[in-house]
Tab-separated table of C-alpha atoms in Angstrom:
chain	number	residue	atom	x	y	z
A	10	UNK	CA	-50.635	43.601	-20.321
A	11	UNK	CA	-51.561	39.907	-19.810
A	12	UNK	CA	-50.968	37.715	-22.776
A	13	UNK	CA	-53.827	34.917	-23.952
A	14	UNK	CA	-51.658	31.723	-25.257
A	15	UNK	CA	-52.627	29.110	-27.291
A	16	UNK	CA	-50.281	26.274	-27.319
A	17	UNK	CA	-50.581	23.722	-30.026
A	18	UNK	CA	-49.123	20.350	-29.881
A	19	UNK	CA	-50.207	16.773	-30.014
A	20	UNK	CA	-47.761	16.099	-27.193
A	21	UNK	CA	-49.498	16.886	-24.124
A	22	UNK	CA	-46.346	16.674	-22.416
A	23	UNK	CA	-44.671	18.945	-24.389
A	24	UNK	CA	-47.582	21.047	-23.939
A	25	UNK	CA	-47.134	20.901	-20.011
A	26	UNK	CA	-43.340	21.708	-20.497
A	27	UNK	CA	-44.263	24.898	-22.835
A	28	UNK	CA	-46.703	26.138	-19.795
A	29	UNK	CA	-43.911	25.276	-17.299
A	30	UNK	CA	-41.534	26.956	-19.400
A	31	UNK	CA	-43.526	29.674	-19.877
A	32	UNK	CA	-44.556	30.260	-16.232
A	33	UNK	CA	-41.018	30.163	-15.252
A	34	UNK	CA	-40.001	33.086	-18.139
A	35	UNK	CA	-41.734	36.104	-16.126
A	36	UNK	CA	-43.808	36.945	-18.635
A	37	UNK	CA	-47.237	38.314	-17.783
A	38	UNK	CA	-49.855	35.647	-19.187
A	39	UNK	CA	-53.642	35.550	-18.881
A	40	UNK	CA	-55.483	32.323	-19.923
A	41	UNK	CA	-53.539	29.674	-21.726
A	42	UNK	CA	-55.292	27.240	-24.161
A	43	UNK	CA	-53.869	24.148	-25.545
A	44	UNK	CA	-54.868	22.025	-28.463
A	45	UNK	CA	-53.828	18.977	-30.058
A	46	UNK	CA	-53.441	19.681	-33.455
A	47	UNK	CA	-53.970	22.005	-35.902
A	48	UNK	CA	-57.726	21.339	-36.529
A	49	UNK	CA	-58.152	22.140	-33.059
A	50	UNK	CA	-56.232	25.016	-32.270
A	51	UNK	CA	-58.211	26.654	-34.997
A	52	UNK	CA	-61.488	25.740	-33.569
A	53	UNK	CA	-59.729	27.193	-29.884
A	54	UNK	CA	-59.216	30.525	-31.724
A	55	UNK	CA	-62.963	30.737	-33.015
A	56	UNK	CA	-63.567	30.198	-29.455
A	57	UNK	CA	-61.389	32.523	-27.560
A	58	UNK	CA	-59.390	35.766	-27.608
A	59	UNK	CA	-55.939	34.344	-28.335
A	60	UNK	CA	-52.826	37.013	-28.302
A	61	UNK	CA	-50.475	34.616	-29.351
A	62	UNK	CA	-50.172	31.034	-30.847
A	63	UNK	CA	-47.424	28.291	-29.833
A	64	UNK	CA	-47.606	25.904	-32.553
A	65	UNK	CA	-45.835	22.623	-33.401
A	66	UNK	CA	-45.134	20.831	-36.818
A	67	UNK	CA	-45.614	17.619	-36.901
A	68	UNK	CA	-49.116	16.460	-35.897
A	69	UNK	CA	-52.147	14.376	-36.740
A	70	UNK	CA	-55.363	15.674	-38.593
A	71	UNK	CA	-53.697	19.218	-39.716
A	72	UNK	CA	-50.195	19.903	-39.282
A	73	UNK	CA	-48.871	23.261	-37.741
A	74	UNK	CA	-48.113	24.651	-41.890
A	75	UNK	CA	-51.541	23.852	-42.399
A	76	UNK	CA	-52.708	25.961	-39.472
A	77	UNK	CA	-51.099	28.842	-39.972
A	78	UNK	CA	-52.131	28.549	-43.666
A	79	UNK	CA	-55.578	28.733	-42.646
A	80	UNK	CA	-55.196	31.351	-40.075
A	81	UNK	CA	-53.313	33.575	-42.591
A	82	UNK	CA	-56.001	33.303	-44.895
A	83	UNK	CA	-58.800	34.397	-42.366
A	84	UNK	CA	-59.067	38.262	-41.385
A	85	UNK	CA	-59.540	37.541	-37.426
A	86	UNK	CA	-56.559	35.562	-37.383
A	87	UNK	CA	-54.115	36.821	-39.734
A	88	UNK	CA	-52.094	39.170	-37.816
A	89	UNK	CA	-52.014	36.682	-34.866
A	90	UNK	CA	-48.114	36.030	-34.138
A	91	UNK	CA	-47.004	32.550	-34.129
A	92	UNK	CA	-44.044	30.764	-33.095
A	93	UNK	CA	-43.176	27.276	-34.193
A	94	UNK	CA	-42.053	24.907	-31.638
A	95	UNK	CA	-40.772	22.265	-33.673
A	96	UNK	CA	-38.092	19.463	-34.225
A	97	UNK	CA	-37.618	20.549	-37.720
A	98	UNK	CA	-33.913	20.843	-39.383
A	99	UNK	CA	-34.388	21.746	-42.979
A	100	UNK	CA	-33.336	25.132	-43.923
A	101	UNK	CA	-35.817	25.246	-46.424
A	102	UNK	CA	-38.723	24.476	-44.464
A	103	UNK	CA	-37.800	26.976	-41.543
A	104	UNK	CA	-37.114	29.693	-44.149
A	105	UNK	CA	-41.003	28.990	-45.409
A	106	UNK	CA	-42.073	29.356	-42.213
A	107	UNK	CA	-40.257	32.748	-41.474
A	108	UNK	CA	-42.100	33.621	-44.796
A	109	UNK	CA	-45.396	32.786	-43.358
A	110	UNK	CA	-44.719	35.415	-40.792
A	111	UNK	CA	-43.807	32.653	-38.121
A	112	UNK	CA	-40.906	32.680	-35.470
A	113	UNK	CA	-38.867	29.337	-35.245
A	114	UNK	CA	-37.936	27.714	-31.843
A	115	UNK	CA	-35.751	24.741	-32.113
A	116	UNK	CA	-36.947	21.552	-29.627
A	117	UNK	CA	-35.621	21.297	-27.514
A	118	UNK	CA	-35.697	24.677	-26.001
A	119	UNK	CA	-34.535	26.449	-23.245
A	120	UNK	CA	-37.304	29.047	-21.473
A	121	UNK	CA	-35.195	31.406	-21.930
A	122	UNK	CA	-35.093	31.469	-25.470
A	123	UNK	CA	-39.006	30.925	-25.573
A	124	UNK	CA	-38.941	34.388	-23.144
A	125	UNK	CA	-36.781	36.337	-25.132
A	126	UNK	CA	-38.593	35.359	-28.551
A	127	UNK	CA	-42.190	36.322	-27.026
A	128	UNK	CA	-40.583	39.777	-25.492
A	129	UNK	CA	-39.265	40.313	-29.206
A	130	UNK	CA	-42.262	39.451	-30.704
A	131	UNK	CA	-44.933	42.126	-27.937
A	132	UNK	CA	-42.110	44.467	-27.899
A	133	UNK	CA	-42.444	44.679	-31.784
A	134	UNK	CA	-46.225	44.663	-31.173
A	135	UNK	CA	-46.532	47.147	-28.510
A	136	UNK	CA	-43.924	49.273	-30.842
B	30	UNK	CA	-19.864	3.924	-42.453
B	31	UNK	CA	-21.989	2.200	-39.689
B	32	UNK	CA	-19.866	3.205	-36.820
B	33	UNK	CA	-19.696	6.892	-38.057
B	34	UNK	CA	-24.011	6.736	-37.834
B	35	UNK	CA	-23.200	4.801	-34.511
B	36	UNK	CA	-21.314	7.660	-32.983
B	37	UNK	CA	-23.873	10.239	-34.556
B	38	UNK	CA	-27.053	8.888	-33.227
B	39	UNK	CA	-25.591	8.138	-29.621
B	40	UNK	CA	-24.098	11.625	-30.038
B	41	UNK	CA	-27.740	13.036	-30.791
B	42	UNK	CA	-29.664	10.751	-27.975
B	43	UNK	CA	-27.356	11.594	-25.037
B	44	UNK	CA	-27.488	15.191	-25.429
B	45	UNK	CA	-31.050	14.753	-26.387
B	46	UNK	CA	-31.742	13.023	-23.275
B	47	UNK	CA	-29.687	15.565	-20.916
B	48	UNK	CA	-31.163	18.628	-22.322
B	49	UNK	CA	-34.552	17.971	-22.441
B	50	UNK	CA	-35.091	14.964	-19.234
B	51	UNK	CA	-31.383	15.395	-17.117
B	52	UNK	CA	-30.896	11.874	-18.273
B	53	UNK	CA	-27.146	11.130	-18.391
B	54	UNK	CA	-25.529	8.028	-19.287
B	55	UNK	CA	-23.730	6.193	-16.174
B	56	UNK	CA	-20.932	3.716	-15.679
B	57	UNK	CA	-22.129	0.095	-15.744
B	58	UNK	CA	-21.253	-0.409	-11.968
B	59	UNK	CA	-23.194	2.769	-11.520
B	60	UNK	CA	-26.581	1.481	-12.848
B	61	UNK	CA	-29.168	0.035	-10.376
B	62	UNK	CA	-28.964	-3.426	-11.588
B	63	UNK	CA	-32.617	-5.216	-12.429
B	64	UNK	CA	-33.976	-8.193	-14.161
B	65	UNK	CA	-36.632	-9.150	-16.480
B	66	UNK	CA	-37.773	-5.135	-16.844
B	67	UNK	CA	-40.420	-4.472	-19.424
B	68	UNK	CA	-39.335	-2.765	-22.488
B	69	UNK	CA	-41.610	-0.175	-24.344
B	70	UNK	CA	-40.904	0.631	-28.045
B	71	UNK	CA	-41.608	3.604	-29.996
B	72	UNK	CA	-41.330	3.888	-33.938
B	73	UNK	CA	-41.090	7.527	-35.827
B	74	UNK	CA	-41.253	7.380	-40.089
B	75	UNK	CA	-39.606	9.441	-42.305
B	76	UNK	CA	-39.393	10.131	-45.749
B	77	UNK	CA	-37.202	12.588	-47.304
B	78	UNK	CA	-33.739	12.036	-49.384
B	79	UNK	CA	-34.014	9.326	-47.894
B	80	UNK	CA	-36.912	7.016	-45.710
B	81	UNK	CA	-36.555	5.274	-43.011
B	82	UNK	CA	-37.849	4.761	-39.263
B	83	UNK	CA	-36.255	5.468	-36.044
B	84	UNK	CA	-37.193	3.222	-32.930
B	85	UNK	CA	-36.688	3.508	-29.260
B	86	UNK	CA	-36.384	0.770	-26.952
B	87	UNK	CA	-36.714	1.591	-23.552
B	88	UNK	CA	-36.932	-0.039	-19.786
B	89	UNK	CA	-40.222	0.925	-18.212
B	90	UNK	CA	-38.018	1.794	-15.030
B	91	UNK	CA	-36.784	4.970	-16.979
B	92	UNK	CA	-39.935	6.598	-18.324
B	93	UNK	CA	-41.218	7.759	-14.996
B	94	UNK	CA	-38.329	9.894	-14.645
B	95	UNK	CA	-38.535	10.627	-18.323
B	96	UNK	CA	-41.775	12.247	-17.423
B	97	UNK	CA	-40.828	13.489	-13.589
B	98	UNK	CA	-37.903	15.510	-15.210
B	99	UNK	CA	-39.550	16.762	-18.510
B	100	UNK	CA	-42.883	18.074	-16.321
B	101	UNK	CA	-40.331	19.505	-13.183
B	102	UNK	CA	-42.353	16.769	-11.032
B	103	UNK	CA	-41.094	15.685	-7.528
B	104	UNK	CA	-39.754	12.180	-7.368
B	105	UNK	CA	-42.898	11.310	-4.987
B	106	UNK	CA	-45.648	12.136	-8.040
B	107	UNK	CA	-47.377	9.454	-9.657
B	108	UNK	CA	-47.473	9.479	-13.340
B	109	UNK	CA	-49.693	7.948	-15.718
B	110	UNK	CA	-48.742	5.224	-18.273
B	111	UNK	CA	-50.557	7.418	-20.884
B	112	UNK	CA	-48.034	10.138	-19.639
B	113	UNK	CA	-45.398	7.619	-20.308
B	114	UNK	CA	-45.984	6.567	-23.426
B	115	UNK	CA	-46.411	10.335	-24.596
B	116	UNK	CA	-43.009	11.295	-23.326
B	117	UNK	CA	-41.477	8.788	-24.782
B	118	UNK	CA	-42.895	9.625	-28.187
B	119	UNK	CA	-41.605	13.169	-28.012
B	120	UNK	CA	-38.221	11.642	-26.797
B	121	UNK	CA	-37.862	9.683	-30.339
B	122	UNK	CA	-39.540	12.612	-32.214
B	123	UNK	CA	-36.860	15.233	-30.982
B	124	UNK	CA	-33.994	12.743	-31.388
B	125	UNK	CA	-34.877	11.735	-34.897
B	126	UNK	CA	-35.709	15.184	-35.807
B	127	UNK	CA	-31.958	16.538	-34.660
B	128	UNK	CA	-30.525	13.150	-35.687
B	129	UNK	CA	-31.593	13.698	-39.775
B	130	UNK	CA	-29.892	16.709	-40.440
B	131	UNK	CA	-26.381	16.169	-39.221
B	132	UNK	CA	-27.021	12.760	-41.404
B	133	UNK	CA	-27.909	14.544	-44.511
B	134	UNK	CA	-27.495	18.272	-43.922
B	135	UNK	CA	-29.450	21.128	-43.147
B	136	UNK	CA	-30.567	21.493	-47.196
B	137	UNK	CA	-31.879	18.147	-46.978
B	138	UNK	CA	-36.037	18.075	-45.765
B	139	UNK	CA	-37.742	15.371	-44.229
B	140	UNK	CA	-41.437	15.106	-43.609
B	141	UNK	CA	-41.627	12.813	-40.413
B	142	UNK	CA	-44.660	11.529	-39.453
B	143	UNK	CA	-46.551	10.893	-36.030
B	144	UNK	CA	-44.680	8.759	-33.526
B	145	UNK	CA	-46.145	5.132	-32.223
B	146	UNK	CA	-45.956	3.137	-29.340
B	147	UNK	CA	-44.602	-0.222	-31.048
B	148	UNK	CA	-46.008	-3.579	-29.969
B	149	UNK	CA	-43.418	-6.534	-29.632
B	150	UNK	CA	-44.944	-8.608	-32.686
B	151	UNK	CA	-44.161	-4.784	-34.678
B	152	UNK	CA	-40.576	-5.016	-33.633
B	153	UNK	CA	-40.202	-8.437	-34.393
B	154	UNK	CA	-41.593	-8.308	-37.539
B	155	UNK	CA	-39.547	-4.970	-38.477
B	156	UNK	CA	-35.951	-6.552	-37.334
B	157	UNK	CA	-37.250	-10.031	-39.796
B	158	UNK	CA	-37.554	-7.597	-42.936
B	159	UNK	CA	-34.513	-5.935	-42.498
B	160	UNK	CA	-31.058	-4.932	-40.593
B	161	UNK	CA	-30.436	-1.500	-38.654
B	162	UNK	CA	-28.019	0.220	-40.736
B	163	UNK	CA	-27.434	1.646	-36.789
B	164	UNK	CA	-27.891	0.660	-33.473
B	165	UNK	CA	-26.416	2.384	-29.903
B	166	UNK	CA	-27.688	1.377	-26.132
B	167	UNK	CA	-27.450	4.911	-23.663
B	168	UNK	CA	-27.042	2.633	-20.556
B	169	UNK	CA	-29.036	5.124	-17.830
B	170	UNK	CA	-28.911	5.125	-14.181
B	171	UNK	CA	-32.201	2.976	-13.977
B	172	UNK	CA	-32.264	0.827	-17.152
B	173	UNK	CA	-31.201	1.495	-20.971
B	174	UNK	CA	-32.202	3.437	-23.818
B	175	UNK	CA	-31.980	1.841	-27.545
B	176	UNK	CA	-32.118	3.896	-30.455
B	177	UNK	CA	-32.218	1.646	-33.613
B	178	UNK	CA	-32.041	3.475	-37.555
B	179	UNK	CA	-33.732	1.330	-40.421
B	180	UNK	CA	-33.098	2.996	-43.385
B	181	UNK	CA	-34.864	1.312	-46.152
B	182	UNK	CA	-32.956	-0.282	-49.105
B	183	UNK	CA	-32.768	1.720	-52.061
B	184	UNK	CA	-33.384	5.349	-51.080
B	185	UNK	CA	-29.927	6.453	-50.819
B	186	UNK	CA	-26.623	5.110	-51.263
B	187	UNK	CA	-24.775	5.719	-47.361
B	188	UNK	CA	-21.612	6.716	-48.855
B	189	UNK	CA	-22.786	9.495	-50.521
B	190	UNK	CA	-23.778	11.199	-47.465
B	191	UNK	CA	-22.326	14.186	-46.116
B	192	UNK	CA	-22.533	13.040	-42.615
B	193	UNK	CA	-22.139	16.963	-40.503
């Protein structure tokens, strides 16, 4: 079953590279939405049916945290995975993430390891 | 203590740089050889156990490949200076990001804020108020890359650093 991204970054040519990555991993996608930061990406999932969210760390307006703060605190969002796409190094701060139900992709990545996290992460859906 | 944050950051850039753009540093006599090229300049804060900024200084003959490489473009595409500049940010972001924790260690968190293209008065005015505590040139095959650390004075002592 197709797959409705959201990718969240204030990089839009990171955001290119996650599509490119993405389109190269074989997974089966449907519509892919993009944002550029936080504030936005939550206004993108009022707006459409999102499957999964691709979200970085470090932006202006709202931050990534922030995000998926909000979007565990709302009912239509909560169960929403998300995997961070992020420069971060701190042990600490990746461990809060995990807490926060999020994956953790280290930048830069590889599409194979963005493939084989999304596969874990529908496999464990579709389970 | 400098040269060990010398050999760290170049460490950080060049793999940076091949990994995520298939930039690799060349032999001098292997570099196209060009004058008076335009340099663009990039500046990332940070605050954590200790604060700082990272800069980038970079010929404007390398960022369309920057961009051509990080999108999968063919050589032929055009690319926009916007496009540039946004690449270039990401560049410094991911290098300062990996850069901090084999300074400090994985325990130690940083909050880094959102990178900036740097005018030449910023620059100017940043290398009057203080020194680089680190500074390496990645000599590429169509101009040069400069990474430059400020750390500011104060916020930690170097030598107590566990330097990964």
């Amino acid at each position: 079953m197709a797959i409705n991204l959201l990718i969240v970054d204030d990089s839009s040519v990171m955001r290119s590279m996650i599509v490119k990555a993405l389109r190269m991993s074989g997974i089966d996608l449907g519509a892919i939405h993009q944002a550029g930061n936080g504030k936005e990406g939550l206004d993108r999932l009022d707006e459409h049916g999102i499957d999964l969210a691709i979200v970085d760390i470090n932006m202006p307006v709202m931050n990534g945290e922030e995000m998926i703060d909000c979007m565990r605190s709302r009912s239509d969002t909560s169960q929403i995975p998300v995997i961070v796409i992020s420069t971060e190094g701190s042990e600490a701060r990746i461990e809060r993430l995990k807490e926060k139900g999020a994956r953790f992709i280290h930048k830069p990545f590889t599409p194979e390891r963005i493939r084989d996290v999304i596969n874990e992460l529908v496999g464990r859906q579709n389970a | 203590m400098p040269e060990r944050l010398n050999e760290i950051l170049y460490r950080v850039a060049e793999e940076i740089l091949e990994s995520l753009a298939f930039l690799f540093p060349v032999l001098d006599e292997e570099r196209k050889k060009t004058s008076n090229v335009f340099v663009w300049g990039a500046s990332i804060s940070f605050v954590g156990p200790f604060s700082g900024r990272l800069v980038i200084l970079a010929s404007e003959t390398i960022l369309p490949d920057l961009v051509k490489n990080m999108l999968g473009l063919d050589a032929g595409e055009e690319v926009s200076l916007a496009q540039q500049h946004d690449a270039l940010m990401e560049l410094l972001s991911i290098v300062c990001g990996n850069v901090l924790p084999v300074v400090a260690g994985k325990k130690a968190m940083f909050n880094l804020d959102v990178p900036k293209i740097l005018s030449s008065e910023e620059y100017d005015t940043l290398m009057k108020k203080q020194d680089p505590v680190s500074q390496v040139t990645l000599e590429l095959e169509n101009g040069q890359a400069d990474f430059i650390l400020f750390i500011e004075e104060g916020t930690l002592s170097l030598n107590s650093l566990p330097l990964a």
